[in-house]
């Protein structure tokens, strides 16, 4: 990708003086005190970029300044890409959203719901109904994550090394043997559901997930830096990954003097969290979303399909506070619903942050976040590399900083 073209903020209704607060705030609160090594922030409106700011370092140990073309581990910002891929296949009528999963994964026919016990000795019951494909896309499947540290089911994910070994097929086979946390549709729980969606993309398309992404999303959108590993010739652009430590601050995760884990080819193609990307690439993806599924003449997804994905699918119009059992997620819960791959704003007042009904987006484990606001025709993307994303409240703070720059119409 060439360099991103920046226009005058005022030309698209944003106040440049107020936008300047973003850099000051991020520097004073996060980068100068060493909480984040560096950040990269983009704000666009009406198809034009008004703000792109690289702050601090992309590699603290080697004192490399943050670059606009840095490559980041985007973790769960992979989920919307995987969800779009699966819904492309829905548009070809290869499945219906209410299909029971076991029609396509026969080993899941006898999935049970946890009652008591610890792995491998569980007492289980029959689910009230079968899990559907929509349950996977909306995180109402009854699956969980190994890092939740909340139940005996997520403990079983850790015992079986569900997310650490093998490939997608191995994950599917292991999940067939483990109980669900709850009956599908009863609750919302952040989970490996989107990894299962990635498996279904392979199943319905007959292609490996990386190849499918390349042909049907990355190539048409001109996303040249996005994939499950970083090309060797681009390693100097790979931002270092850090983990929060209460006493030491950010601690480097990429140990061993190189970033080999993120460069070598991966066996596990995690549609839920495995992708790396750059600001230019992810902006192209978000621009497609804002433009109702199309970018520069390339249609990725239908307008009606995307509208359904960005609608709340929680039962009876509930928000996440009423449905969530999750110990952790990439969004706040009040006034926020969940669609097919995105969180969706239902009630800006309840969220207690500046936003609009219908804004949708998601974040990643290394504190990255994006959102698309159709009403204001805005895209905001924030990239950094600090695990976990729950360390700081930067996402809510960004909303105040960004939306306060909107000028009177």
CSV table of C-alpha atoms in Angstrom, one decimal:
chain,number,residue,atom,x,y,z
A,1,UNK,CA,0.0,0.0,0.0
A,2,UNK,CA,1.2,3.5,-0.7
A,3,UNK,CA,1.1,6.1,2.0
A,4,UNK,CA,-2.3,7.1,3.3
A,5,UNK,CA,-3.6,10.4,2.0
A,6,UNK,CA,-4.6,12.9,4.7
A,7,UNK,CA,-7.1,15.8,4.1
A,8,UNK,CA,-7.8,18.9,6.2
A,9,UNK,CA,-10.1,17.8,9.1
A,10,UNK,CA,-12.3,20.9,8.6
A,11,UNK,CA,-13.0,19.8,5.0
A,12,UNK,CA,-14.9,16.8,6.4
A,13,UNK,CA,-16.5,18.5,9.4
A,14,UNK,CA,-13.8,17.8,12.1
A,15,UNK,CA,-12.1,20.4,14.2
A,16,UNK,CA,-8.3,20.1,13.9
A,17,UNK,CA,-7.7,22.0,17.2
A,18,UNK,CA,-9.8,19.4,19.1
A,19,UNK,CA,-8.2,16.5,17.2
A,20,UNK,CA,-4.9,17.7,18.5
A,21,UNK,CA,-6.1,16.7,22.0
A,22,UNK,CA,-5.8,13.1,21.0
A,23,UNK,CA,-2.1,13.1,20.6
A,24,UNK,CA,-1.6,15.2,23.7
A,25,UNK,CA,-3.8,12.9,25.8
A,26,UNK,CA,-2.3,9.6,24.5
A,27,UNK,CA,1.2,11.0,25.0
A,28,UNK,CA,0.7,12.3,28.5
A,29,UNK,CA,-1.4,9.4,29.8
A,30,UNK,CA,0.1,6.4,28.0
A,31,UNK,CA,3.2,6.8,25.9
A,32,UNK,CA,5.4,9.2,28.0
A,33,UNK,CA,4.7,7.3,31.3
A,34,UNK,CA,5.6,4.0,29.4
A,35,UNK,CA,2.2,2.3,29.7
A,36,UNK,CA,2.2,1.8,25.9
A,37,UNK,CA,5.4,1.7,23.9
A,38,UNK,CA,3.7,3.4,21.0
A,39,UNK,CA,0.3,4.0,19.3
A,40,UNK,CA,-1.1,4.5,15.8
A,41,UNK,CA,-4.5,6.3,15.5
A,42,UNK,CA,-6.6,6.9,12.4
A,43,UNK,CA,-9.8,8.9,12.1
A,44,UNK,CA,-11.7,9.1,8.8
A,45,UNK,CA,-15.0,10.6,7.7
A,46,UNK,CA,-16.9,10.5,4.4
A,47,UNK,CA,-14.2,8.4,2.9
A,48,UNK,CA,-11.3,10.7,3.7
A,49,UNK,CA,-8.7,10.4,6.4
A,50,UNK,CA,-8.5,13.5,8.7
A,51,UNK,CA,-6.1,12.2,11.3
A,52,UNK,CA,-3.3,9.7,11.2
A,53,UNK,CA,-0.8,9.9,14.1
A,54,UNK,CA,2.1,7.6,15.0
A,55,UNK,CA,3.3,8.1,18.6
A,56,UNK,CA,6.2,6.6,20.6
A,57,UNK,CA,8.0,3.4,19.6
A,58,UNK,CA,7.0,0.3,17.7
A,59,UNK,CA,10.1,-1.5,19.2
A,60,UNK,CA,11.1,-0.1,22.6
A,61,UNK,CA,14.2,-2.4,23.0
A,62,UNK,CA,15.7,-1.2,19.7
A,63,UNK,CA,14.3,2.4,20.0
A,64,UNK,CA,12.5,2.1,16.7
A,65,UNK,CA,9.9,4.8,16.2
A,66,UNK,CA,6.3,3.9,15.5
A,67,UNK,CA,5.7,3.8,11.7
A,68,UNK,CA,2.5,4.4,9.8
A,69,UNK,CA,3.1,1.1,7.9
A,70,UNK,CA,3.8,-0.9,11.1
A,71,UNK,CA,2.4,-4.4,11.2
A,72,UNK,CA,0.4,-5.4,14.3
A,73,UNK,CA,-1.0,-8.6,15.8
A,74,UNK,CA,-4.7,-7.7,15.7
A,75,UNK,CA,-6.0,-10.7,17.6
A,76,UNK,CA,-9.8,-10.5,17.8
A,77,UNK,CA,-10.1,-7.8,15.1
A,78,UNK,CA,-9.7,-11.0,13.0
A,79,UNK,CA,-13.2,-12.0,14.1
A,80,UNK,CA,-15.1,-9.5,11.8
A,81,UNK,CA,-13.0,-10.7,8.8
A,82,UNK,CA,-13.9,-14.3,9.6
A,83,UNK,CA,-17.5,-13.4,10.1
A,84,UNK,CA,-17.7,-11.6,6.7
A,85,UNK,CA,-16.0,-14.7,5.1
A,86,UNK,CA,-18.7,-17.0,6.5
A,87,UNK,CA,-21.5,-14.7,5.5
A,88,UNK,CA,-20.1,-14.5,1.9
A,89,UNK,CA,-20.8,-18.3,1.8
A,90,UNK,CA,-24.3,-17.6,3.4
A,91,UNK,CA,-25.0,-15.4,0.4
A,92,UNK,CA,-24.3,-18.3,-1.9
A,93,UNK,CA,-27.0,-20.2,0.1
A,94,UNK,CA,-24.5,-22.9,1.2
A,95,UNK,CA,-26.2,-22.9,4.7
A,96,UNK,CA,-28.9,-21.1,6.7
A,97,UNK,CA,-28.3,-19.3,9.9
A,98,UNK,CA,-30.6,-21.6,11.8
A,99,UNK,CA,-28.9,-24.8,10.6
A,100,UNK,CA,-28.0,-27.0,13.5
A,101,UNK,CA,-24.2,-27.2,13.7
A,102,UNK,CA,-24.3,-31.0,13.6
A,103,UNK,CA,-25.6,-31.0,10.1
A,104,UNK,CA,-22.1,-29.8,9.1
A,105,UNK,CA,-20.1,-31.1,12.0
A,106,UNK,CA,-21.6,-34.6,12.7
A,107,UNK,CA,-19.3,-35.2,15.7
A,108,UNK,CA,-21.1,-32.4,17.5
A,109,UNK,CA,-24.5,-34.1,17.3
A,110,UNK,CA,-24.3,-35.2,21.0
A,111,UNK,CA,-23.0,-32.0,22.6
A,112,UNK,CA,-24.0,-31.8,26.3
A,113,UNK,CA,-24.3,-29.0,28.8
A,114,UNK,CA,-22.1,-28.8,31.9
A,115,UNK,CA,-23.8,-29.5,35.3
A,116,UNK,CA,-21.0,-30.4,37.7
A,117,UNK,CA,-17.6,-32.2,37.9
A,118,UNK,CA,-14.1,-31.5,36.7
A,119,UNK,CA,-12.3,-32.8,33.5
A,120,UNK,CA,-12.6,-35.6,32.5
A,121,UNK,CA,-15.4,-36.6,34.9
A,122,UNK,CA,-18.4,-34.3,34.0
A,123,UNK,CA,-22.0,-34.6,34.9
A,124,UNK,CA,-23.9,-33.1,31.9
A,125,UNK,CA,-27.5,-32.7,30.6
A,126,UNK,CA,-29.0,-32.4,27.2
A,127,UNK,CA,-29.2,-28.8,25.7
A,128,UNK,CA,-32.6,-27.3,25.4
A,129,UNK,CA,-32.0,-27.0,21.7
A,130,UNK,CA,-29.2,-27.7,19.2
A,131,UNK,CA,-26.5,-25.1,18.5
A,132,UNK,CA,-27.0,-23.2,15.3
A,133,UNK,CA,-24.6,-21.3,13.0
A,134,UNK,CA,-26.1,-18.0,14.2
A,135,UNK,CA,-25.2,-19.0,17.8
A,136,UNK,CA,-21.5,-19.2,16.7
A,137,UNK,CA,-21.6,-15.9,14.9
A,138,UNK,CA,-23.2,-14.2,17.9
A,139,UNK,CA,-21.3,-15.9,20.7
A,140,UNK,CA,-24.4,-17.5,22.1
A,141,UNK,CA,-23.1,-21.0,21.4
A,142,UNK,CA,-22.2,-22.2,24.9
A,143,UNK,CA,-18.5,-22.4,24.1
A,144,UNK,CA,-15.9,-20.5,26.0
A,145,UNK,CA,-12.2,-19.5,26.1
A,146,UNK,CA,-9.3,-21.1,27.9
A,147,UNK,CA,-8.2,-17.8,29.5
A,148,UNK,CA,-11.5,-17.0,31.2
A,149,UNK,CA,-10.4,-18.7,34.5
A,150,UNK,CA,-14.1,-18.8,35.6
A,151,UNK,CA,-15.5,-22.4,35.2
A,152,UNK,CA,-14.5,-26.0,35.1
A,153,UNK,CA,-15.3,-26.0,31.4
A,154,UNK,CA,-12.7,-23.4,30.6
A,155,UNK,CA,-10.3,-25.3,32.8
A,156,UNK,CA,-10.9,-28.3,30.6
A,157,UNK,CA,-10.0,-26.2,27.5
A,158,UNK,CA,-6.6,-25.5,29.3
A,159,UNK,CA,-6.2,-29.2,30.2
A,160,UNK,CA,-6.8,-30.4,26.7
A,161,UNK,CA,-4.6,-27.5,25.3
A,162,UNK,CA,-7.5,-26.8,23.0
A,163,UNK,CA,-6.2,-23.5,21.7
A,164,UNK,CA,-2.5,-24.2,21.9
A,165,UNK,CA,-2.0,-27.3,19.7
A,166,UNK,CA,-3.0,-28.8,16.4
A,167,UNK,CA,-5.1,-27.3,13.7
A,168,UNK,CA,-8.8,-26.4,13.2
A,169,UNK,CA,-9.8,-30.1,12.8
A,170,UNK,CA,-8.1,-31.0,16.1
A,171,UNK,CA,-9.9,-28.2,17.8
A,172,UNK,CA,-13.3,-29.4,16.4
A,173,UNK,CA,-12.6,-33.0,17.5
A,174,UNK,CA,-11.6,-31.9,21.1
A,175,UNK,CA,-14.7,-29.6,21.4
A,176,UNK,CA,-16.9,-32.6,20.5
A,177,UNK,CA,-15.7,-34.3,23.7
A,178,UNK,CA,-16.2,-31.3,26.0
A,179,UNK,CA,-19.4,-29.9,27.6
A,180,UNK,CA,-21.0,-26.5,26.8
A,181,UNK,CA,-21.2,-23.9,29.5
A,182,UNK,CA,-24.9,-23.4,28.8
A,183,UNK,CA,-27.6,-24.3,26.4
A,184,UNK,CA,-27.2,-22.5,23.1
A,185,UNK,CA,-29.1,-19.2,22.9
A,186,UNK,CA,-29.5,-18.9,26.7
A,187,UNK,CA,-26.5,-16.6,27.3
A,188,UNK,CA,-23.7,-14.7,25.7
A,189,UNK,CA,-20.1,-15.7,26.3
A,190,UNK,CA,-17.0,-14.6,24.5
A,191,UNK,CA,-15.5,-17.8,23.0
A,192,UNK,CA,-13.7,-19.8,20.4
A,193,UNK,CA,-17.0,-19.6,18.4
A,194,UNK,CA,-15.3,-17.6,15.7
A,195,UNK,CA,-12.5,-20.2,15.3
A,196,UNK,CA,-15.3,-22.6,14.6
A,197,UNK,CA,-16.7,-20.2,12.0
A,198,UNK,CA,-13.3,-20.3,10.4
A,199,UNK,CA,-13.5,-24.1,10.3
A,200,UNK,CA,-17.0,-23.7,8.6
A,201,UNK,CA,-15.5,-21.4,6.0
A,202,UNK,CA,-13.1,-24.2,5.1
A,203,UNK,CA,-15.9,-26.8,5.2
A,204,UNK,CA,-18.3,-24.8,2.9
A,205,UNK,CA,-15.6,-23.4,0.5
A,206,UNK,CA,-13.3,-26.4,0.3
A,207,UNK,CA,-10.4,-24.0,0.7
A,208,UNK,CA,-7.9,-23.5,3.6
A,209,UNK,CA,-8.9,-20.4,5.6
A,210,UNK,CA,-5.7,-18.4,4.7
A,211,UNK,CA,-6.3,-19.1,0.9
A,212,UNK,CA,-10.0,-18.2,1.2
A,213,UNK,CA,-9.2,-14.9,2.9
A,214,UNK,CA,-6.6,-14.1,0.3
A,215,UNK,CA,-8.9,-14.7,-2.7
A,216,UNK,CA,-12.2,-13.4,-1.5
A,217,UNK,CA,-11.2,-10.6,1.0
A,218,UNK,CA,-7.6,-9.5,1.0
A,219,UNK,CA,-6.9,-9.5,-2.8
A,220,UNK,CA,-10.1,-7.7,-3.8
A,221,UNK,CA,-9.6,-5.1,-1.1
A,222,UNK,CA,-5.9,-4.6,-1.8
A,223,UNK,CA,-4.9,-5.7,1.8
A,224,UNK,CA,-1.3,-6.5,1.1
A,225,UNK,CA,0.0,-6.9,4.7
A,226,UNK,CA,-2.7,-9.0,6.3
A,227,UNK,CA,-2.3,-12.7,7.0
A,228,UNK,CA,-1.7,-15.4,9.6
A,229,UNK,CA,2.1,-14.6,9.6
A,230,UNK,CA,4.4,-11.8,8.7
A,231,UNK,CA,6.4,-12.2,5.5
A,232,UNK,CA,10.1,-12.4,6.2
A,233,UNK,CA,10.8,-9.3,4.1
A,234,UNK,CA,8.4,-7.2,6.2
A,235,UNK,CA,9.8,-8.2,9.7
A,236,UNK,CA,11.4,-4.8,10.2
A,237,UNK,CA,7.8,-3.4,10.1
A,238,UNK,CA,6.5,-5.8,12.8
A,239,UNK,CA,5.6,-3.9,16.0
A,240,UNK,CA,6.9,-5.6,19.2
A,241,UNK,CA,4.3,-7.2,21.4
A,242,UNK,CA,4.2,-6.4,25.1
A,243,UNK,CA,2.3,-7.7,28.1
A,244,UNK,CA,1.3,-5.6,31.0
A,245,UNK,CA,3.2,-6.2,34.3
A,246,UNK,CA,1.9,-4.4,37.4
A,247,UNK,CA,5.4,-3.6,38.7
A,248,UNK,CA,7.6,-3.6,35.6
A,249,UNK,CA,5.2,-2.0,33.1
A,250,UNK,CA,5.1,-3.5,29.5
A,251,UNK,CA,7.2,-6.7,29.3
A,252,UNK,CA,8.4,-7.9,25.8
A,253,UNK,CA,6.5,-11.0,24.7
A,254,UNK,CA,8.6,-11.6,21.5
A,255,UNK,CA,11.5,-13.1,23.3
A,256,UNK,CA,14.5,-14.9,21.9
A,257,UNK,CA,15.8,-11.8,20.0
A,258,UNK,CA,13.3,-12.3,17.1
A,259,UNK,CA,9.6,-12.4,16.3
A,260,UNK,CA,9.8,-15.9,14.9
A,261,UNK,CA,6.4,-17.1,16.3
A,262,UNK,CA,4.7,-14.4,14.2
A,263,UNK,CA,6.8,-15.0,11.1
A,264,UNK,CA,6.8,-18.7,10.6
A,265,UNK,CA,3.8,-20.4,9.0
A,266,UNK,CA,1.1,-21.4,11.4
A,267,UNK,CA,-0.6,-24.7,11.7
A,268,UNK,CA,-3.6,-23.3,13.6
A,269,UNK,CA,-5.4,-20.8,11.4
A,270,UNK,CA,-7.3,-18.9,14.1
A,271,UNK,CA,-10.2,-17.0,12.5
A,272,UNK,CA,-10.9,-15.8,16.1
A,273,UNK,CA,-7.5,-14.2,16.7
A,274,UNK,CA,-4.7,-15.2,14.4
A,275,UNK,CA,-4.3,-12.3,11.9
A,276,UNK,CA,-1.6,-9.6,11.6
A,277,UNK,CA,-2.4,-6.4,9.7
A,278,UNK,CA,-1.4,-2.8,9.1
A,279,UNK,CA,-3.3,0.4,9.5
A,280,UNK,CA,-3.7,0.9,5.7
A,281,UNK,CA,-5.0,-2.6,5.3
A,282,UNK,CA,-7.5,-2.5,8.1
A,283,UNK,CA,-8.7,0.9,7.0
A,284,UNK,CA,-9.5,-0.6,3.6
A,285,UNK,CA,-11.5,-3.3,5.3
A,286,UNK,CA,-13.4,-0.7,7.5
A,287,UNK,CA,-14.0,1.5,4.4
A,288,UNK,CA,-15.6,-1.5,2.7
A,289,UNK,CA,-17.9,-1.9,5.8
A,290,UNK,CA,-18.8,1.8,5.9
A,291,UNK,CA,-19.5,1.7,2.1
A,292,UNK,CA,-22.1,-1.0,2.6
A,293,UNK,CA,-19.9,-3.9,1.5
A,294,UNK,CA,-18.1,-2.5,-1.4
A,295,UNK,CA,-14.7,-0.7,-2.1
A,296,UNK,CA,-13.6,0.8,-5.3
A,297,UNK,CA,-15.9,-1.3,-7.4
A,298,UNK,CA,-15.2,-4.6,-5.6
A,299,UNK,CA,-18.2,-5.9,-3.7
A,300,UNK,CA,-17.2,-8.1,-0.7
A,301,UNK,CA,-20.6,-8.6,0.9
A,302,UNK,CA,-24.2,-7.5,0.2
A,303,UNK,CA,-25.7,-4.4,1.7
A,304,UNK,CA,-28.6,-6.3,3.3
A,305,UNK,CA,-26.2,-9.0,4.7
A,306,UNK,CA,-24.0,-6.4,6.3
A,307,UNK,CA,-27.0,-4.6,7.8
A,308,UNK,CA,-28.1,-7.9,9.4
A,309,UNK,CA,-24.6,-8.5,10.7
A,310,UNK,CA,-24.5,-5.0,12.3
A,311,UNK,CA,-27.9,-5.5,14.0
A,312,UNK,CA,-28.4,-6.8,17.6
A,313,UNK,CA,-29.0,-10.6,17.6
A,314,UNK,CA,-29.4,-10.9,21.4
A,315,UNK,CA,-32.9,-12.2,22.2
A,316,UNK,CA,-35.7,-9.7,22.9
A,317,UNK,CA,-33.4,-6.7,22.1
A,318,UNK,CA,-31.4,-7.3,25.2
A,319,UNK,CA,-28.0,-5.8,25.8
A,320,UNK,CA,-24.9,-7.6,27.1
A,321,UNK,CA,-25.5,-6.8,30.7
A,322,UNK,CA,-28.6,-8.9,30.6
A,323,UNK,CA,-27.1,-11.8,28.5
A,324,UNK,CA,-23.4,-12.0,29.3
A,325,UNK,CA,-21.7,-14.6,31.5
A,326,UNK,CA,-18.3,-13.6,30.1
A,327,UNK,CA,-15.5,-12.7,32.5
A,328,UNK,CA,-13.9,-10.8,29.7
A,329,UNK,CA,-14.8,-9.3,26.3
A,330,UNK,CA,-13.6,-6.6,24.0
A,331,UNK,CA,-16.4,-4.2,24.7
A,332,UNK,CA,-18.2,-2.6,27.6
A,333,UNK,CA,-21.6,-4.1,28.3
A,334,UNK,CA,-24.2,-1.4,29.1
A,335,UNK,CA,-26.2,-0.3,26.2
A,336,UNK,CA,-24.2,-2.6,23.8
A,337,UNK,CA,-25.7,-5.5,21.9
A,338,UNK,CA,-24.0,-8.1,19.7
A,339,UNK,CA,-24.6,-8.9,16.0
A,340,UNK,CA,-22.9,-11.4,13.7
A,341,UNK,CA,-19.3,-10.6,14.4
A,342,UNK,CA,-19.6,-7.1,15.8
A,343,UNK,CA,-20.7,-5.3,18.9
A,344,UNK,CA,-23.5,-2.9,18.2
A,345,UNK,CA,-24.5,0.3,20.1
A,346,UNK,CA,-28.1,0.1,21.2
A,347,UNK,CA,-28.3,3.0,23.7
A,348,UNK,CA,-25.6,5.7,23.8
A,349,UNK,CA,-27.0,7.0,27.1
A,350,UNK,CA,-26.6,3.6,28.8
A,351,UNK,CA,-23.0,3.3,27.5
A,352,UNK,CA,-22.2,6.6,29.2
A,353,UNK,CA,-19.9,7.4,26.3
A,354,UNK,CA,-20.2,9.6,23.2
A,355,UNK,CA,-21.5,7.4,20.4
A,356,UNK,CA,-24.6,6.8,18.2
A,357,UNK,CA,-27.2,4.0,17.9
A,358,UNK,CA,-25.9,1.6,15.2
A,359,UNK,CA,-22.2,2.2,15.7
A,360,UNK,CA,-20.5,-1.2,15.4
A,361,UNK,CA,-16.9,-2.5,15.8
A,362,UNK,CA,-14.7,-4.7,17.9
A,363,UNK,CA,-11.3,-4.8,19.6
A,364,UNK,CA,-8.3,-7.1,19.9
A,365,UNK,CA,-6.4,-8.6,22.9
A,366,UNK,CA,-3.4,-6.4,22.4
A,367,UNK,CA,-5.5,-3.2,23.1
A,368,UNK,CA,-6.4,-2.5,19.4
A,369,UNK,CA,-9.9,-1.3,18.5
A,370,UNK,CA,-11.9,-0.1,15.6
A,371,UNK,CA,-15.4,1.2,15.1
A,372,UNK,CA,-17.6,2.2,12.2
A,373,UNK,CA,-20.3,4.9,12.6
A,374,UNK,CA,-22.7,4.9,9.7
A,375,UNK,CA,-24.6,7.9,11.0
A,376,UNK,CA,-21.5,10.1,11.1
A,377,UNK,CA,-19.9,8.3,8.2
A,378,UNK,CA,-16.8,7.7,10.4
A,379,UNK,CA,-14.2,5.1,10.8
A,380,UNK,CA,-11.8,5.1,13.8
A,381,UNK,CA,-8.9,2.6,14.2
A,382,UNK,CA,-6.5,2.5,17.2
A,383,UNK,CA,-3.5,0.2,17.1
A,384,UNK,CA,-1.0,-0.6,19.8
A,385,UNK,CA,0.5,-3.8,21.2
A,386,UNK,CA,-0.2,-4.4,24.9
A,387,UNK,CA,-1.8,-7.5,26.3
A,388,UNK,CA,-4.4,-7.7,27.7
A,389,UNK,CA,-6.8,-5.1,26.4
A,390,UNK,CA,-8.5,-4.8,29.7
A,391,UNK,CA,-5.4,-3.1,31.2
A,392,UNK,CA,-6.6,0.5,30.4
A,393,UNK,CA,-9.8,2.2,29.5
A,394,UNK,CA,-8.4,3.8,26.4
A,395,UNK,CA,-11.3,2.8,24.2
A,396,UNK,CA,-13.9,4.8,26.1
A,397,UNK,CA,-11.5,7.7,26.4
A,398,UNK,CA,-10.9,7.7,22.6
A,399,UNK,CA,-14.6,8.1,22.0
A,400,UNK,CA,-14.8,11.3,24.0
A,401,UNK,CA,-11.7,12.6,22.2
A,402,UNK,CA,-12.8,11.7,18.7
A,403,UNK,CA,-16.5,12.6,18.8
A,404,UNK,CA,-15.9,15.9,20.5
A,405,UNK,CA,-14.1,17.0,17.3
A,406,UNK,CA,-17.3,16.9,15.2
A,407,UNK,CA,-18.2,20.4,14.1
A,408,UNK,CA,-21.7,21.8,14.0
A,409,UNK,CA,-23.5,20.8,10.8
